[in-house]
Coordinates of C-alpha atoms in Angstrom, one line a residue:
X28 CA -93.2 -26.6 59.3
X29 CA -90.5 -26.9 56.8
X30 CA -89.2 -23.5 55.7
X31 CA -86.3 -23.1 53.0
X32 CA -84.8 -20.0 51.1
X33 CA -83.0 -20.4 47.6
X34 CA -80.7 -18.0 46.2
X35 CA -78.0 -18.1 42.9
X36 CA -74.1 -16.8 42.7
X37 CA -72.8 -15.8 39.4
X38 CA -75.5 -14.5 37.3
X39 CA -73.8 -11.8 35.6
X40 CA -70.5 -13.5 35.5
X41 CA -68.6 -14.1 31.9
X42 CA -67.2 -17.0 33.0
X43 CA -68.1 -20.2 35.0
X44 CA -71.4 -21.9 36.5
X45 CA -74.2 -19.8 37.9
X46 CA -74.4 -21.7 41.3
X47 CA -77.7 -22.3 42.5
X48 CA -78.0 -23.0 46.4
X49 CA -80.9 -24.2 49.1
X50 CA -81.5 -25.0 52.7
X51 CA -84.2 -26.3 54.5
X52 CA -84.5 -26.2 58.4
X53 CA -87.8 -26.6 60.7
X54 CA -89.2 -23.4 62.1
X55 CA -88.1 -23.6 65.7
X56 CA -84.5 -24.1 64.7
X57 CA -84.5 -20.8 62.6
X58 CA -83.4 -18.4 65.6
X59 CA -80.4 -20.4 65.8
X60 CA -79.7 -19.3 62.2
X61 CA -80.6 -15.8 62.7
X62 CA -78.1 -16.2 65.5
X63 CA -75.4 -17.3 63.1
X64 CA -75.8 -13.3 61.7
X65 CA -75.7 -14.6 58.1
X66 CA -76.3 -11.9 55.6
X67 CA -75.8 -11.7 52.4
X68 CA -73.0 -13.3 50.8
X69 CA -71.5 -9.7 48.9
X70 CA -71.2 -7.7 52.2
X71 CA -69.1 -10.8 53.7
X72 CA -65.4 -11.7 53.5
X73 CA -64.4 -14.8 51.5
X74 CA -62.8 -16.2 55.3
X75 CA -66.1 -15.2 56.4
X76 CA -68.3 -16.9 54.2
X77 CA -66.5 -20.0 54.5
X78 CA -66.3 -20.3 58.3
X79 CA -70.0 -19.3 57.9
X80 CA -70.8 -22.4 55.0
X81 CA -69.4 -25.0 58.0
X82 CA -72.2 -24.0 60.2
X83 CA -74.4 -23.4 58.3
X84 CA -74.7 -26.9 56.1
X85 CA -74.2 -28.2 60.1
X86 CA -77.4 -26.7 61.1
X87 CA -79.8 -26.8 58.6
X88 CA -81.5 -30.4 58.0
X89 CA -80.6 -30.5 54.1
X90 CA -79.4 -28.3 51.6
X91 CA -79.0 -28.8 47.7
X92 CA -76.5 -26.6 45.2
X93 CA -76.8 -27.0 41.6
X94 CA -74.1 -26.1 39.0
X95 CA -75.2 -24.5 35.8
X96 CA -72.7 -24.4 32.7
X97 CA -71.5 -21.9 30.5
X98 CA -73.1 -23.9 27.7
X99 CA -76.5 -24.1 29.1
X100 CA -77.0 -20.8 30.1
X101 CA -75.8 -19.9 26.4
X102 CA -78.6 -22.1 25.1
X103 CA -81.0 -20.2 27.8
X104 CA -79.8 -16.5 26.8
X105 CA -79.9 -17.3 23.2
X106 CA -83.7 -18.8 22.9
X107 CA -85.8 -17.0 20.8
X108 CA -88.7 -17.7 22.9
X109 CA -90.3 -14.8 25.1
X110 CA -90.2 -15.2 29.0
X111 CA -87.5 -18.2 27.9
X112 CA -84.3 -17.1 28.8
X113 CA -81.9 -16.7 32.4
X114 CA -84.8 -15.9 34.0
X115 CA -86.9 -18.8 33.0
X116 CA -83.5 -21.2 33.2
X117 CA -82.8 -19.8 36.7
X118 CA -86.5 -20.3 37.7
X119 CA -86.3 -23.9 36.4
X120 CA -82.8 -24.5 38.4
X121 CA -84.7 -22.8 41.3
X122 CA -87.4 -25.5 41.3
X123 CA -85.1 -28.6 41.0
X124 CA -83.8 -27.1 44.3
X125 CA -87.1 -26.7 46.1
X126 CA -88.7 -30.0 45.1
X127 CA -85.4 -31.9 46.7
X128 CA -85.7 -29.8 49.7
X129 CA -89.8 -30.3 49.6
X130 CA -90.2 -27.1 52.1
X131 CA -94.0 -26.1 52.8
X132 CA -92.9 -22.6 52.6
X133 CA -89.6 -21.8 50.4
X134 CA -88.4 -17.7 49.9
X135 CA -86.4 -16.9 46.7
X136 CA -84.2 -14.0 45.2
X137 CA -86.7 -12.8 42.5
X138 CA -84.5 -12.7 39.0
X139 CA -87.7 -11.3 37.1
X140 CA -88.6 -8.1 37.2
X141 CA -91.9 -9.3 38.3
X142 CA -91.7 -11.1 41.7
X143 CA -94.7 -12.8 41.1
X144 CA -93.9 -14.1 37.7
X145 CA -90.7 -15.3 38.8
X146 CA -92.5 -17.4 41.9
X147 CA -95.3 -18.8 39.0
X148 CA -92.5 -20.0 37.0
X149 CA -90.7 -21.9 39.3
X150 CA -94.3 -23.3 40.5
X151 CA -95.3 -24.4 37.2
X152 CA -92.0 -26.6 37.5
X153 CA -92.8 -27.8 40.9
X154 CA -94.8 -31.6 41.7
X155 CA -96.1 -30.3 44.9
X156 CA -97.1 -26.4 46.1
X157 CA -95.6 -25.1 48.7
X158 CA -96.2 -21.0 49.4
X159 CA -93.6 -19.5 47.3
X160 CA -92.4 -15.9 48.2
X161 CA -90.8 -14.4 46.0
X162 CA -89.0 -11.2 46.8
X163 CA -86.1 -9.0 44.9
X164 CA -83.5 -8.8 47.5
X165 CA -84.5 -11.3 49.8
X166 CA -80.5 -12.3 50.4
X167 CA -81.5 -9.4 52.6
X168 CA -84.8 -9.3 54.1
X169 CA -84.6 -13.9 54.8
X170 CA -82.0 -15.2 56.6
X171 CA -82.8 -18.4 54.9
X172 CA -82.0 -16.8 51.6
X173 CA -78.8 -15.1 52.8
X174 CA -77.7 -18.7 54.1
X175 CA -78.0 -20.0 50.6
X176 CA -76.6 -17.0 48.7
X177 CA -73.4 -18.3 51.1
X178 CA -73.5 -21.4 50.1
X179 CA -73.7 -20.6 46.9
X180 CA -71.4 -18.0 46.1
X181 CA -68.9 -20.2 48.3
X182 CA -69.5 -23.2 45.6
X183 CA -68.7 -20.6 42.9
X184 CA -65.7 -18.8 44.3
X185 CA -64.6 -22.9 44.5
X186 CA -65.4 -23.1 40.7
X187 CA -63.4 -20.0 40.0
X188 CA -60.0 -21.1 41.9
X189 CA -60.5 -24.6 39.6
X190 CA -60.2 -22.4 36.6
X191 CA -57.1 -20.8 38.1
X192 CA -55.4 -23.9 38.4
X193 CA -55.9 -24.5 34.6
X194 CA -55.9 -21.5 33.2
X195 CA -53.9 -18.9 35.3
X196 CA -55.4 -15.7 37.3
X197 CA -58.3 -15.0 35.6
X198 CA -59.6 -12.8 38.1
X199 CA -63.6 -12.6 39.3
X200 CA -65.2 -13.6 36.0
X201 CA -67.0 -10.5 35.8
X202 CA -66.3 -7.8 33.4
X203 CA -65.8 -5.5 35.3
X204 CA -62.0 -7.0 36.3
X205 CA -59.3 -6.2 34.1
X206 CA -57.6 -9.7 35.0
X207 CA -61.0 -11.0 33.1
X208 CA -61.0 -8.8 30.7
X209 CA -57.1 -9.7 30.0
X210 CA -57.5 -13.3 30.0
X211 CA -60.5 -13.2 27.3
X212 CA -58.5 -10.7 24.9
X213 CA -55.0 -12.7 25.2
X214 CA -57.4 -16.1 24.9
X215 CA -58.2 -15.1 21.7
X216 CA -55.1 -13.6 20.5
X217 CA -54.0 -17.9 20.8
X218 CA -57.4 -19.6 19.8
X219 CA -60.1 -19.6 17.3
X220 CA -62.9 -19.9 19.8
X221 CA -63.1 -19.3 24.0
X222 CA -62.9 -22.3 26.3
X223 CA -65.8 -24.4 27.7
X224 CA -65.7 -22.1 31.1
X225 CA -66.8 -18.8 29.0
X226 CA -69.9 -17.9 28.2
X227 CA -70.4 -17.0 24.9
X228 CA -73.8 -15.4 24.8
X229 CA -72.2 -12.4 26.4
X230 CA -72.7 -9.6 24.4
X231 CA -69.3 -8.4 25.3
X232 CA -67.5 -11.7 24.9
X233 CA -69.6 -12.0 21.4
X234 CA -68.1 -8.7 20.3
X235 CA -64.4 -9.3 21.1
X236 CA -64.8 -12.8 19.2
X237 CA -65.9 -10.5 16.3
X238 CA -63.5 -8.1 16.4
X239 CA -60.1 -10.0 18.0
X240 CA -57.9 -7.5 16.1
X241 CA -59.4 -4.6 18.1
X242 CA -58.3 -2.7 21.1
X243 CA -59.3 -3.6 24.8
X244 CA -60.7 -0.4 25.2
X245 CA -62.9 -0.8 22.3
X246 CA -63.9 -4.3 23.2
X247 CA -65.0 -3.6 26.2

């Protein structure tokens, strides 16, 4: 029995990929993973999650992270089709995952509001049917999940120190940091349009294109 858990980093990020992670491992050799006391990725330490990405891509038989641009999840956010959006993109990425692990039972962080829609979605994407459960949280309740949500919130915290080095300290890529915040204002102060590593879509991004010539505070 071939069980997996799937899990994404940087969903509600302004800027950079939404990282999409999996791992596979056979039954008996889940205890040693429970063993590794992974958790989820937010209520570790970055030297923690690394030192726990080692062992974990050491003791699960495969594992498979996807990347997803800035430009694609702009083209996702911005279809005008219903129950076509993130959700539907993430549930796609999701399925790509699973069907190179090929698990016969695979857990997943729900992004719908509906668990169940979220695990028919990524099944209608799928060549073969594995049991899907789909659970909000799971990063929590599977340690298969929380192994992936390290794996792939390491890959994006690796995505975000690349954009460093080009553009300076841009801070989290949420918008919630003022170091983000800062970088997208002063960007624009400079350039007609954001750089490849924003996304656009963002209604808060959208707005300070509009209105460049505002204040922070009303920006944002």
């Amino acid at each position: 029995m071939l069980l997996a858990g799937v899990d994404e980093a940087g969903r509600g990020c302004v800027l950079g990929p939404l990282v999409v992670a999996g791992v596979a491992m056979s039954e008996e050799l889940l205890p040693q993973l429970v063993a590794l006391d992974v958790k989820d990725s937010k209520l570790l330490s970055q030297k923690k999650r690394n030192a726990l990405f080692q062992e974990i891509i050491k003791l699960v038989q495969i594992f498979k992270i996807i990347k997803i641009p800035p430009v694609e999840i702009d083209k996702a956010v911005n279809c005008q089709i219903p129950l076509h959006k993130l959700n539907r993109l993430e549930a796609k990425t999701m399925a790509q995952v699973i069907e190179y692990l090929h698990p016969d039972t695979v857990y997943v962080d729900a992004a719908d509001i509906v668990e169940e829609r979220f695990a028919a979605h990524i099944s209608e994407c799928l060549t073969f049917k594995p049991i899907i459960i789909s659970r909000h949280k799971a990063d929590k309740l599977y340690p298969l999940v929380s192994a992936a949500s390290i794996l792939a919130k390491v890959e994006r915290d690796r995505e975000i120190e690349l954009l460093k080095n080009e553009f300076g300290d841009i801070g989290s890529g949420y918008l919630h940091d003022e170091k983000t915040k800062t970088f997208l204002i002063k960007w624009l102060k400079t350039n007609k349009d954001y750089p490849p590593c924003v996304r656009k879509s963002w209604k808060p991004a959208k707005k300070a294109l509009n209105e460049r010539n505002t204040t922070q505070q009303k920006l944002f």
